[in-house]
XYZ file of C-alpha atoms in Angstrom:
160
model
C 0.000 0.000 0.000
C 1.409 3.379 -0.979
C 1.345 6.402 1.209
C -0.074 9.609 -0.344
C 2.473 12.300 -1.075
C 2.385 15.447 1.026
C 2.303 18.895 -0.626
C 6.080 19.387 -0.452
C 6.738 15.996 -2.033
C 4.217 16.762 -4.773
C 5.763 20.194 -5.297
C 9.206 18.725 -6.021
C 7.856 16.094 -8.389
C 5.603 18.525 -10.226
C 8.334 21.149 -10.512
C 10.553 18.698 -12.370
C 7.663 17.521 -14.537
C 6.555 21.044 -15.471
C 10.111 22.088 -16.367
C 10.555 19.033 -18.599
C 7.155 19.483 -20.255
C 7.754 23.201 -20.877
C 11.167 22.636 -22.477
C 9.851 19.645 -24.444
C 7.049 21.746 -25.961
C 9.454 24.485 -27.056
C 11.855 21.796 -28.259
C 9.095 20.105 -30.291
C 8.160 23.371 -31.986
C 11.771 24.351 -32.733
C 12.797 20.914 -34.007
C 11.396 21.774 -37.442
C 14.107 24.448 -37.648
C 16.880 22.029 -36.682
C 17.253 23.440 -33.195
C 17.869 20.985 -30.382
C 17.173 21.868 -26.767
C 20.855 22.270 -25.932
C 21.330 24.681 -28.853
C 18.228 26.853 -28.427
C 18.553 26.945 -24.647
C 22.208 27.985 -24.870
C 21.431 30.725 -27.399
C 18.452 31.953 -25.394
C 20.491 32.224 -22.207
C 23.389 33.825 -24.022
C 21.077 36.460 -25.499
C 19.843 37.392 -22.020
C 23.120 37.465 -20.143
C 25.490 40.434 -20.024
C 27.377 41.016 -23.269
C 30.596 39.455 -22.019
C 29.965 36.127 -20.313
C 32.465 33.386 -19.626
C 31.937 29.774 -20.574
C 31.630 28.946 -16.870
C 28.951 31.619 -16.285
C 27.013 30.446 -19.328
C 27.171 26.819 -18.171
C 25.897 27.883 -14.746
C 23.022 29.839 -16.288
C 22.053 26.943 -18.576
C 22.349 24.523 -15.667
C 25.028 22.209 -17.039
C 28.667 21.462 -16.298
C 31.272 23.351 -18.328
C 32.499 20.310 -20.277
C 28.908 19.451 -21.218
C 28.472 22.886 -22.793
C 31.672 22.692 -24.858
C 30.231 20.440 -27.578
C 27.200 22.705 -28.014
C 29.435 25.773 -28.204
C 31.699 24.028 -30.734
C 28.697 23.383 -32.984
C 27.269 26.902 -32.594
C 30.692 28.368 -33.360
C 31.100 26.132 -36.427
C 27.731 27.412 -37.680
C 28.890 31.018 -37.239
C 26.296 31.848 -34.572
C 28.714 32.545 -31.699
C 32.363 33.300 -31.213
C 34.761 32.653 -28.360
C 37.220 35.338 -27.378
C 40.234 35.074 -25.117
C 39.940 37.449 -22.174
C 42.801 39.944 -21.845
C 42.827 39.713 -18.043
C 43.178 35.910 -18.044
C 44.203 34.221 -21.290
C 42.852 30.874 -20.011
C 39.342 32.332 -19.844
C 37.123 32.456 -22.902
C 34.130 34.739 -23.224
C 31.226 33.797 -25.458
C 29.634 36.321 -27.821
C 26.684 36.177 -30.191
C 27.382 36.996 -33.812
C 25.055 39.075 -35.985
C 24.159 35.937 -37.976
C 22.273 34.576 -34.951
C 19.549 37.259 -35.119
C 17.002 35.288 -37.206
C 17.574 32.164 -35.103
C 17.044 34.112 -31.869
C 13.908 35.687 -33.309
C 12.511 32.233 -34.069
C 13.382 31.023 -30.548
C 11.846 34.119 -28.928
C 8.640 33.870 -30.990
C 8.245 30.191 -30.170
C 8.936 30.692 -26.464
C 6.472 33.615 -26.376
C 3.746 31.512 -28.002
C 4.234 28.679 -25.519
C 4.294 31.161 -22.631
C 1.081 32.835 -23.808
C -0.680 29.490 -23.897
C 0.640 28.420 -20.485
C -0.159 31.663 -18.675
C -3.441 32.469 -20.413
C -5.494 32.000 -17.243
C -2.869 32.388 -14.512
C -2.827 35.700 -12.641
C 0.181 37.975 -12.270
C -0.076 37.574 -8.485
C 0.152 33.783 -8.776
C 3.220 34.038 -10.997
C 4.912 36.543 -8.659
C 4.301 34.308 -5.655
C 5.720 31.329 -7.518
C 8.841 33.281 -8.500
C 9.478 34.241 -4.871
C 9.186 30.611 -3.815
C 11.555 29.480 -6.589
C 14.138 32.058 -5.516
C 13.959 30.916 -1.885
C 14.340 27.282 -2.889
C 17.245 28.044 -5.233
C 19.015 29.934 -2.443
C 18.606 27.026 -0.038
C 19.918 24.606 -2.641
C 23.167 26.537 -2.958
C 22.593 28.756 -5.943
C 25.439 31.230 -6.200
C 24.817 34.935 -5.580
C 25.657 35.565 -9.268
C 23.106 33.012 -10.455
C 20.490 34.489 -8.107
C 21.199 37.965 -9.496
C 20.874 36.703 -13.056
C 17.581 34.996 -12.186
C 16.160 38.320 -11.007
C 17.588 40.406 -13.862
C 17.060 38.126 -16.835
C 14.087 35.794 -16.653
C 14.885 32.515 -18.338
C 11.905 32.590 -20.608
C 10.784 36.218 -20.758
């Protein structure tokens, strides 16, 4: 016999499910343009971060380890959508920059994300969303999110 889940247990399970479903829907709609989740998510984050962002900061924002991001960046660079630049202050550090050629791709990503968002939030109040955001920030802080990541969460919503 199984024990019913309490609200906190349900919250954790549903949070993971909603995040996967949300990304999967955007992924499904962008697949026709040859954009995989790793590619569109990386470009979306990069477009919303400060102009000069290191590979490490980008990986943190996307939520992956640095080495995991390298293959995606290699592909995006090969397609001429991004470029890596060596930082003058520390030649071991590379900053990632969007190239002008990425504009139509970003527009497609933004339009798709906006359409999904409009459908999702069509009958959810601003107050409910604000409350949810406050809860997410508290949880992220308790789970060890860095001050920089917390700042970026407040300044640049992940899916405007």
